Amino acid sequence: MKNREYLIYISRFFSGFAGWLVFLAVALMIKEQYGSNHVPLAFVWQAIPPLLLSNWLARKTPEHKMKTVFIWSQVLGIVALFLLAVPIGLIGIYTFIFLNSLIQTVSNPILISMAMKTVDKDRWHKVHIRLSSVQATTLALAPIFGGWFSMAFGFGQLLVLTAFCGLVGIAFIYLAIPQFDEPAPKGKQEHLKWFQQWQPLKIDSWHLRRGFALWTLFLAIGAFLNTVEFPVFETMGLSRSEIGQMLGSWGVGNLLAFFAATRVKNIFPASVASVVFAAALALFLAQISLQAALFAFAVGGFINSYLAGSLRNYISENTPTHSRSLDVWAAVNQRLGLVNLSVYALGGLALPYAGETVMGLPMVAFALIVAGSLFLQRPPDARS
């Protein structure tokens, strides 16, 4: 079982690395051919599929076929990748962005659901932290490595590298995840009408609703940070090398959370971690010095993985037994689309007038709200 767990981590690393290399490739293509003004629109466009289709796609996926659906979705993503190797125009690029986001909308909830069905329940918290750590580490490292690789070897070779990473991710998930058995029918089966398949997930657990609310705030913190980080870098006058150091510092912090997952969850309550997270974000916004910003990003990266894993574990622990975990994680993924669409649109409108410091204050406030909620009521271990 433990061997399967590490195979899941390896698969997550390579598939996540490939995913961010894809995003880098698209961003470079748009910037070089059509100007940087189109890049924010790409951010908004890729938020549409999880917002509109996440619940419907999950309800169309039988849990015993999750592994098959996941693998074929990744294969489709690799095949679609080579559309970028031929001239397809701006409309073609946006079509690719939509298709790639659609594939992620299918695969992301499936991956978490499969991982939780594969590992023992007493390891859920640790696995959630480590999956969050791997995901955030690839986010920090892939743009740095991909940017260097594309300059050294060219755009075409970047696509080949991305496809290779995707294939490695598929191979390891094939080895890690068992084939799930088809569940036995439980009496009369209820078939949802077509319009019911599009409806939001009905959440009849107070703790699960609370988990969704906290997760939404946490996603907003990340979206606001994405909105203000490069304007802060520009105001601080950081060079390309120093920006690489900042992103690397965030990645190192997330990587440390992977190795400290067992210890930190026992000695460092999530409520305290949220306060430290708020302090690290505030230190970054203060723009005191490069050294202070590097420290803030290292601490912030560590806490980011720990909090993400803890909040995901809270949702897992409080998913009612009569609910499909895949439906729950699809609803979680839908909130990602909603938050990103809202915050990036707000950032595009308000950032030129408010400035990066004022625009970053909500993420500090949200971290403190999460801390207060976790402090007032600790997550229960039992399912509701």
mmCIF file of C-alpha atoms in Angstrom, residues 38-361:
data_model
loop_
_atom_site.group_PDB
_atom_site.id
_atom_site.type_symbol
_atom_site.label_atom_id
_atom_site.label_comp_id
_atom_site.label_asym_id
_atom_site.label_seq_id
_atom_site.Cartn_x
_atom_site.Cartn_y
_atom_site.Cartn_z
ATOM 1 C CA HIS A 38 -3.921 38.329 -24.250
ATOM 2 C CA VAL A 39 -2.259 36.346 -21.431
ATOM 3 C CA PRO A 40 -4.712 37.442 -18.662
ATOM 4 C CA LEU A 41 -7.590 36.527 -20.972
ATOM 5 C CA ALA A 42 -6.106 33.033 -21.200
ATOM 6 C CA PHE A 43 -6.251 32.825 -17.389
ATOM 7 C CA VAL A 44 -9.938 33.729 -17.453
ATOM 8 C CA TRP A 45 -10.748 31.410 -20.366
ATOM 9 C CA GLN A 46 -9.225 28.349 -18.697
ATOM 10 C CA ALA A 47 -11.438 28.926 -15.628
ATOM 11 C CA ILE A 48 -14.626 28.337 -17.652
ATOM 12 C CA PRO A 49 -14.633 24.483 -17.912
ATOM 13 C CA PRO A 50 -14.297 23.738 -14.161
ATOM 14 C CA LEU A 51 -16.896 26.374 -13.375
ATOM 15 C CA LEU A 52 -19.519 25.100 -15.832
ATOM 16 C CA LEU A 53 -18.741 21.424 -16.423
ATOM 17 C CA SER A 54 -17.079 19.988 -13.313
ATOM 18 C CA ASN A 55 -20.221 18.570 -11.666
ATOM 19 C CA TRP A 56 -21.684 17.208 -14.904
ATOM 20 C CA LEU A 57 -18.469 15.447 -15.940
ATOM 21 C CA ALA A 58 -18.089 13.818 -12.518
ATOM 22 C CA ARG A 59 -21.661 12.517 -12.556
ATOM 23 C CA LYS A 60 -21.009 10.994 -15.968
ATOM 24 C CA THR A 61 -17.982 9.072 -14.625
ATOM 25 C CA PRO A 62 -18.643 5.729 -12.849
ATOM 26 C CA GLU A 63 -16.295 5.336 -9.887
ATOM 27 C CA HIS A 64 -15.178 1.876 -10.992
ATOM 28 C CA LYS A 65 -14.017 3.359 -14.319
ATOM 29 C CA MET A 66 -12.083 6.294 -12.841
ATOM 30 C CA LYS A 67 -8.671 4.836 -13.670
ATOM 31 C CA THR A 68 -9.593 4.250 -17.316
ATOM 32 C CA VAL A 69 -11.127 7.711 -17.719
ATOM 33 C CA PHE A 70 -8.110 9.344 -16.075
ATOM 34 C CA ILE A 71 -5.574 7.591 -18.310
ATOM 35 C CA TRP A 72 -7.436 8.301 -21.535
ATOM 36 C CA SER A 73 -7.945 11.939 -20.584
ATOM 37 C CA GLN A 74 -4.176 12.265 -20.130
ATOM 38 C CA VAL A 75 -3.537 10.568 -23.481
ATOM 39 C CA LEU A 76 -5.925 13.005 -25.160
ATOM 40 C CA GLY A 77 -4.065 15.893 -23.543
ATOM 41 C CA ILE A 78 -0.749 14.674 -24.938
ATOM 42 C CA VAL A 79 -2.182 14.246 -28.437
ATOM 43 C CA ALA A 80 -3.785 17.702 -28.313
ATOM 44 C CA LEU A 81 -0.466 19.187 -27.229
ATOM 45 C CA PHE A 82 0.983 18.803 -30.705
ATOM 46 C CA LEU A 83 -1.654 21.155 -32.104
ATOM 47 C CA LEU A 84 0.670 23.850 -30.792
ATOM 48 C CA ALA A 85 3.405 22.633 -33.145
ATOM 49 C CA VAL A 86 1.476 23.866 -36.212
ATOM 50 C CA PRO A 87 0.096 27.336 -37.014
ATOM 51 C CA ILE A 88 -3.427 27.369 -35.574
ATOM 52 C CA GLY A 89 -4.061 31.085 -35.027
ATOM 53 C CA LEU A 90 -5.392 32.832 -31.946
ATOM 54 C CA ILE A 91 -8.792 31.094 -32.090
ATOM 55 C CA GLY A 92 -7.018 27.743 -32.311
ATOM 56 C CA ILE A 93 -4.885 28.580 -29.279
ATOM 57 C CA TYR A 94 -7.939 29.503 -27.226
ATOM 58 C CA THR A 95 -9.614 26.299 -28.386
ATOM 59 C CA PHE A 96 -6.593 24.372 -27.122
ATOM 60 C CA ILE A 97 -6.700 26.233 -23.787
ATOM 61 C CA PHE A 98 -10.357 25.283 -23.373
ATOM 62 C CA LEU A 99 -9.681 21.638 -24.281
ATOM 63 C CA ASN A 100 -6.691 21.414 -21.938
ATOM 64 C CA SER A 101 -8.686 22.952 -19.087
ATOM 65 C CA LEU A 102 -11.528 20.534 -19.829
ATOM 66 C CA ILE A 103 -9.110 17.605 -19.501
ATOM 67 C CA GLN A 104 -7.885 18.943 -16.157
ATOM 68 C CA THR A 105 -11.504 19.350 -15.059
ATOM 69 C CA VAL A 106 -11.987 15.634 -15.687
ATOM 70 C CA SER A 107 -8.709 14.377 -14.251
ATOM 71 C CA ASN A 108 -8.070 16.480 -11.125
ATOM 72 C CA PRO A 109 -11.096 15.301 -9.083
ATOM 73 C CA ILE A 110 -10.523 11.731 -10.269
ATOM 74 C CA LEU A 111 -6.899 11.740 -9.100
ATOM 75 C CA ILE A 112 -7.749 12.800 -5.548
ATOM 76 C CA SER A 113 -10.696 10.412 -5.361
ATOM 77 C CA MET A 114 -8.570 7.487 -6.606
ATOM 78 C CA ALA A 115 -5.775 8.310 -4.166
ATOM 79 C CA MET A 116 -8.144 8.342 -1.187
ATOM 80 C CA LYS A 117 -9.701 5.030 -2.277
ATOM 81 C CA THR A 118 -6.240 3.477 -2.629
ATOM 82 C CA VAL A 119 -4.604 4.466 0.686
ATOM 83 C CA ASP A 120 -5.777 3.662 4.213
ATOM 84 C CA LYS A 121 -7.929 6.256 5.952
ATOM 85 C CA ASP A 122 -5.410 6.841 8.744
ATOM 86 C CA ARG A 123 -2.965 8.121 6.089
ATOM 87 C CA TRP A 124 -5.370 10.519 4.385
ATOM 88 C CA HIS A 125 -4.080 13.658 6.105
ATOM 89 C CA LYS A 126 -0.468 12.867 5.288
ATOM 90 C CA VAL A 127 -1.305 11.972 1.684
ATOM 91 C CA HIS A 128 -3.320 15.169 1.193
ATOM 92 C CA ILE A 129 -0.411 17.280 2.477
ATOM 93 C CA ARG A 130 2.070 15.488 0.245
ATOM 94 C CA LEU A 131 -0.140 15.702 -2.852
ATOM 95 C CA SER A 132 -0.570 19.434 -2.198
ATOM 96 C CA SER A 133 3.190 19.758 -1.741
ATOM 97 C CA VAL A 134 3.960 17.985 -5.017
ATOM 98 C CA GLN A 135 1.378 20.066 -6.872
ATOM 99 C CA ALA A 136 2.732 23.370 -5.530
ATOM 100 C CA THR A 137 6.352 22.342 -6.092
ATOM 101 C CA THR A 138 5.712 21.675 -9.776
ATOM 102 C CA LEU A 139 3.985 25.068 -10.009
ATOM 103 C CA ALA A 140 7.164 26.728 -8.725
ATOM 104 C CA LEU A 141 9.734 24.666 -10.628
ATOM 105 C CA ALA A 142 8.142 24.059 -14.045
ATOM 106 C CA PRO A 143 8.117 27.724 -15.211
ATOM 107 C CA ILE A 144 11.774 28.159 -14.197
ATOM 108 C CA PHE A 145 12.965 24.966 -15.855
ATOM 109 C CA GLY A 146 10.634 25.324 -18.832
ATOM 110 C CA GLY A 147 11.731 28.897 -19.499
ATOM 111 C CA TRP A 148 15.392 27.870 -19.500
ATOM 112 C CA PHE A 149 14.692 24.759 -21.589
ATOM 113 C CA SER A 150 12.737 26.642 -24.259
ATOM 114 C CA MET A 151 15.514 29.234 -24.624
ATOM 115 C CA ALA A 152 18.212 26.548 -24.773
ATOM 116 C CA PHE A 153 16.538 23.998 -27.051
ATOM 117 C CA GLY A 154 13.550 25.708 -28.667
ATOM 118 C CA PHE A 155 9.771 25.617 -28.464
ATOM 119 C CA GLY A 156 9.396 22.308 -30.316
ATOM 120 C CA GLN A 157 11.640 20.478 -27.868
ATOM 121 C CA LEU A 158 9.630 21.974 -24.997
ATOM 122 C CA LEU A 159 6.528 20.278 -26.423
ATOM 123 C CA VAL A 160 8.401 16.968 -26.667
ATOM 124 C CA LEU A 161 9.554 17.276 -23.041
ATOM 125 C CA THR A 162 5.992 18.050 -21.957
ATOM 126 C CA ALA A 163 4.652 14.981 -23.758
ATOM 127 C CA PHE A 164 7.360 12.803 -22.186
ATOM 128 C CA CYS A 165 6.491 14.027 -18.668
ATOM 129 C CA GLY A 166 2.826 13.328 -19.362
ATOM 130 C CA LEU A 167 3.587 9.763 -20.475
ATOM 131 C CA VAL A 168 5.676 9.127 -17.346
ATOM 132 C CA GLY A 169 2.774 10.370 -15.222
ATOM 133 C CA ILE A 170 0.405 7.970 -16.997
ATOM 134 C CA ALA A 171 2.770 5.028 -16.497
ATOM 135 C CA PHE A 172 3.096 5.589 -12.757
ATOM 136 C CA ILE A 173 -0.633 6.109 -12.175
ATOM 137 C CA TYR A 174 -1.260 2.860 -14.081
ATOM 138 C CA LEU A 175 1.038 1.054 -11.641
ATOM 139 C CA ALA A 176 -0.223 2.861 -8.537
ATOM 140 C CA ILE A 177 -4.004 2.623 -8.824
ATOM 141 C CA PRO A 178 -5.827 -0.730 -8.719
ATOM 142 C CA GLN A 179 -8.828 -1.399 -10.909
ATOM 143 C CA PHE A 180 -11.842 -0.639 -8.720
ATOM 144 C CA ASP A 181 -14.704 -3.118 -8.562
ATOM 145 C CA GLU A 182 -18.099 -2.163 -9.893
ATOM 146 C CA PRO A 183 -20.370 -1.560 -6.885
ATOM 147 C CA ALA A 184 -23.277 -3.931 -6.381
ATOM 148 C CA PRO A 185 -26.711 -2.409 -7.096
ATOM 149 C CA LYS A 186 -28.454 -1.083 -3.976
ATOM 150 C CA GLY A 187 -32.144 -1.578 -4.609
ATOM 151 C CA LYS A 188 -33.852 0.687 -7.101
ATOM 152 C CA GLN A 189 -31.322 2.942 -8.814
ATOM 153 C CA GLU A 190 -32.115 6.611 -9.173
ATOM 154 C CA HIS A 191 -31.206 8.036 -12.566
ATOM 155 C CA LEU A 192 -30.722 11.769 -12.678
ATOM 156 C CA LYS A 193 -32.482 13.646 -15.435
ATOM 157 C CA TRP A 194 -30.250 15.615 -17.759
ATOM 158 C CA PHE A 195 -30.918 18.953 -16.065
ATOM 159 C CA GLN A 196 -30.241 17.440 -12.621
ATOM 160 C CA GLN A 197 -26.768 16.378 -13.749
ATOM 161 C CA TRP A 198 -25.835 20.050 -14.143
ATOM 162 C CA GLN A 199 -27.079 21.133 -10.734
ATOM 163 C CA PRO A 200 -24.622 21.992 -7.918
ATOM 164 C CA LEU A 201 -23.805 19.250 -5.434
ATOM 165 C CA LYS A 202 -26.330 19.105 -2.601
ATOM 166 C CA ILE A 203 -24.353 19.394 0.636
ATOM 167 C CA ASP A 204 -26.363 18.128 3.596
ATOM 168 C CA SER A 205 -23.487 18.132 6.105
ATOM 169 C CA TRP A 206 -22.716 21.281 8.109
ATOM 170 C CA HIS A 207 -19.069 20.293 8.467
ATOM 171 C CA LEU A 208 -18.747 19.689 4.729
ATOM 172 C CA ARG A 209 -20.290 23.101 3.993
ATOM 173 C CA ARG A 210 -17.780 24.628 6.399
ATOM 174 C CA GLY A 211 -14.954 22.771 4.688
ATOM 175 C CA PHE A 212 -16.072 24.096 1.300
ATOM 176 C CA ALA A 213 -16.221 27.652 2.662
ATOM 177 C CA LEU A 214 -12.721 27.438 4.140
ATOM 178 C CA TRP A 215 -11.397 25.891 0.935
ATOM 179 C CA THR A 216 -12.937 28.701 -1.124
ATOM 180 C CA LEU A 217 -11.182 31.286 1.056
ATOM 181 C CA PHE A 218 -7.920 29.377 0.692
ATOM 182 C CA LEU A 219 -8.285 29.339 -3.103
ATOM 183 C CA ALA A 220 -8.916 33.085 -3.033
ATOM 184 C CA ILE A 221 -5.641 33.583 -1.136
ATOM 185 C CA GLY A 222 -3.776 31.795 -3.921
ATOM 186 C CA ALA A 223 -5.586 33.698 -6.665
ATOM 187 C CA PHE A 224 -4.831 37.080 -5.070
ATOM 188 C CA LEU A 225 -1.185 36.055 -4.646
ATOM 189 C CA ASN A 226 -0.992 35.094 -8.327
ATOM 190 C CA THR A 227 -2.497 38.483 -9.185
ATOM 191 C CA VAL A 228 -0.047 40.620 -7.207
ATOM 192 C CA GLU A 229 3.214 38.661 -7.123
ATOM 193 C CA PHE A 230 4.670 39.822 -10.430
ATOM 194 C CA PRO A 231 3.614 43.459 -9.911
ATOM 195 C CA VAL A 232 5.383 43.266 -6.527
ATOM 196 C CA PHE A 233 8.463 41.789 -8.211
ATOM 197 C CA GLU A 234 8.411 44.661 -10.708
ATOM 198 C CA THR A 235 8.036 47.318 -7.999
ATOM 199 C CA MET A 236 10.945 45.793 -6.084
ATOM 200 C CA GLY A 237 13.024 45.933 -9.266
ATOM 201 C CA LEU A 238 13.897 42.238 -9.226
ATOM 202 C CA SER A 239 15.956 40.818 -12.065
ATOM 203 C CA ARG A 240 14.990 37.655 -13.943
ATOM 204 C CA SER A 241 17.462 35.714 -11.792
ATOM 205 C CA GLU A 242 16.008 37.126 -8.565
ATOM 206 C CA ILE A 243 12.476 36.291 -9.697
ATOM 207 C CA GLY A 244 13.716 32.753 -10.283
ATOM 208 C CA GLN A 245 15.055 32.740 -6.722
ATOM 209 C CA MET A 246 11.656 33.854 -5.411
ATOM 210 C CA LEU A 247 9.774 31.127 -7.256
ATOM 211 C CA GLY A 248 12.397 28.599 -6.232
ATOM 212 C CA SER A 249 12.041 29.681 -2.599
ATOM 213 C CA TRP A 250 8.299 29.005 -2.773
ATOM 214 C CA GLY A 251 9.042 25.605 -4.276
ATOM 215 C CA VAL A 252 11.576 24.739 -1.562
ATOM 216 C CA GLY A 253 9.043 25.611 1.137
ATOM 217 C CA ASN A 254 6.459 23.337 -0.463
ATOM 218 C CA LEU A 255 9.019 20.568 -0.845
ATOM 219 C CA LEU A 256 9.911 20.754 2.861
ATOM 220 C CA ALA A 257 6.232 20.239 3.667
ATOM 221 C CA PHE A 258 6.374 16.927 1.794
ATOM 222 C CA PHE A 259 9.066 15.554 4.092
ATOM 223 C CA ALA A 260 7.647 17.118 7.263
ATOM 224 C CA ALA A 261 4.052 15.986 6.660
ATOM 225 C CA THR A 262 4.103 13.366 9.416
ATOM 226 C CA ARG A 263 5.547 15.616 12.108
ATOM 227 C CA VAL A 264 4.001 18.982 11.326
ATOM 228 C CA LYS A 265 0.384 17.830 11.544
ATOM 229 C CA ASN A 266 0.953 16.652 15.120
ATOM 230 C CA ILE A 267 2.816 19.680 16.518
ATOM 231 C CA PHE A 268 1.641 22.610 14.377
ATOM 232 C CA PRO A 269 -2.152 23.198 14.446
ATOM 233 C CA ALA A 270 -3.694 24.444 11.212
ATOM 234 C CA SER A 271 -5.098 27.491 13.042
ATOM 235 C CA VAL A 272 -1.581 28.599 14.037
ATOM 236 C CA ALA A 273 -0.326 27.817 10.532
ATOM 237 C CA SER A 274 -2.955 30.159 9.072
ATOM 238 C CA VAL A 275 -1.743 33.024 11.279
ATOM 239 C CA VAL A 276 1.851 32.384 10.185
ATOM 240 C CA PHE A 277 0.628 32.280 6.570
ATOM 241 C CA ALA A 278 -0.993 35.704 6.979
ATOM 242 C CA ALA A 279 2.234 37.085 8.475
ATOM 243 C CA ALA A 280 4.337 35.686 5.613
ATOM 244 C CA LEU A 281 2.003 37.196 3.012
ATOM 245 C CA ALA A 282 2.083 40.566 4.790
ATOM 246 C CA LEU A 283 5.893 40.455 4.898
ATOM 247 C CA PHE A 284 5.963 39.848 1.151
ATOM 248 C CA LEU A 285 3.621 42.781 0.505
ATOM 249 C CA ALA A 286 5.783 45.052 2.688
ATOM 250 C CA GLN A 287 8.593 44.810 0.091
ATOM 251 C CA ILE A 288 11.305 45.304 2.727
ATOM 252 C CA SER A 289 14.130 43.534 0.906
ATOM 253 C CA LEU A 290 14.855 40.577 -1.335
ATOM 254 C CA GLN A 291 16.018 38.541 1.668
ATOM 255 C CA ALA A 292 12.785 39.236 3.558
ATOM 256 C CA ALA A 293 10.724 38.348 0.489
ATOM 257 C CA LEU A 294 12.662 35.098 0.014
ATOM 258 C CA PHE A 295 12.025 34.171 3.642
ATOM 259 C CA ALA A 296 8.336 35.044 3.297
ATOM 260 C CA PHE A 297 7.989 32.856 0.207
ATOM 261 C CA ALA A 298 9.814 29.912 1.787
ATOM 262 C CA VAL A 299 7.577 30.035 4.876
ATOM 263 C CA GLY A 300 4.513 30.733 2.744
ATOM 264 C CA GLY A 301 5.241 27.777 0.477
ATOM 265 C CA PHE A 302 5.587 25.443 3.450
ATOM 266 C CA ILE A 303 2.342 26.634 5.047
ATOM 267 C CA ASN A 304 0.557 26.593 1.683
ATOM 268 C CA SER A 305 1.050 22.833 1.294
ATOM 269 C CA TYR A 306 0.254 22.110 4.928
ATOM 270 C CA LEU A 307 -2.973 24.136 4.902
ATOM 271 C CA ALA A 308 -4.070 22.808 1.506
ATOM 272 C CA GLY A 309 -3.571 19.238 2.699
ATOM 273 C CA SER A 310 -5.289 19.887 6.024
ATOM 274 C CA LEU A 311 -8.349 21.510 4.446
ATOM 275 C CA ARG A 312 -8.626 18.770 1.829
ATOM 276 C CA ASN A 313 -8.384 16.195 4.590
ATOM 277 C CA TYR A 314 -11.145 18.019 6.487
ATOM 278 C CA ILE A 315 -13.360 17.678 3.421
ATOM 279 C CA SER A 316 -12.466 13.985 3.042
ATOM 280 C CA GLU A 317 -13.135 13.241 6.709
ATOM 281 C CA ASN A 318 -16.538 14.916 6.568
ATOM 282 C CA THR A 319 -17.831 13.558 3.285
ATOM 283 C CA PRO A 320 -21.027 11.645 4.169
ATOM 284 C CA THR A 321 -20.879 7.921 3.454
ATOM 285 C CA HIS A 322 -23.839 8.179 1.053
ATOM 286 C CA SER A 323 -21.994 10.713 -1.151
ATOM 287 C CA ARG A 324 -19.590 9.803 -3.937
ATOM 288 C CA SER A 325 -16.142 11.230 -3.238
ATOM 289 C CA LEU A 326 -15.745 11.996 -6.946
ATOM 290 C CA ASP A 327 -18.801 14.271 -6.863
ATOM 291 C CA VAL A 328 -17.424 16.070 -3.813
ATOM 292 C CA TRP A 329 -14.019 16.694 -5.392
ATOM 293 C CA ALA A 330 -15.669 17.844 -8.607
ATOM 294 C CA ALA A 331 -17.601 20.420 -6.573
ATOM 295 C CA VAL A 332 -14.314 21.463 -4.962
ATOM 296 C CA ASN A 333 -12.801 21.846 -8.434
ATOM 297 C CA GLN A 334 -15.775 23.942 -9.522
ATOM 298 C CA ARG A 335 -14.965 26.444 -6.783
ATOM 299 C CA LEU A 336 -11.479 26.764 -8.222
ATOM 300 C CA GLY A 337 -12.971 27.956 -11.498
ATOM 301 C CA LEU A 338 -15.323 30.365 -9.725
ATOM 302 C CA VAL A 339 -12.602 31.873 -7.538
ATOM 303 C CA ASN A 340 -10.059 32.221 -10.337
ATOM 304 C CA LEU A 341 -12.575 33.792 -12.689
ATOM 305 C CA SER A 342 -13.711 36.292 -10.041
ATOM 306 C CA VAL A 343 -10.311 37.268 -8.645
ATOM 307 C CA TYR A 344 -8.485 37.499 -11.976
ATOM 308 C CA ALA A 345 -11.275 39.617 -13.440
ATOM 309 C CA LEU A 346 -11.214 41.862 -10.353
ATOM 310 C CA GLY A 347 -7.436 42.083 -10.539
ATOM 311 C CA GLY A 348 -7.489 43.083 -14.175
ATOM 312 C CA LEU A 349 -9.913 45.909 -13.419
ATOM 313 C CA ALA A 350 -8.686 47.128 -10.020
ATOM 314 C CA LEU A 351 -4.931 46.486 -9.968
ATOM 315 C CA PRO A 352 -3.969 49.501 -12.119
ATOM 316 C CA TYR A 353 -5.851 51.809 -9.736
ATOM 317 C CA ALA A 354 -5.448 50.172 -6.320
ATOM 318 C CA GLY A 355 -1.844 49.015 -6.636
ATOM 319 C CA GLU A 356 -0.378 45.676 -5.640
ATOM 320 C CA THR A 357 -0.230 46.341 -1.883
ATOM 321 C CA VAL A 358 -3.912 47.205 -1.512
ATOM 322 C CA MET A 359 -4.856 44.437 -3.939
ATOM 323 C CA GLY A 360 -2.942 41.944 -1.800
ATOM 324 C CA LEU A 361 -4.585 42.843 1.514
#
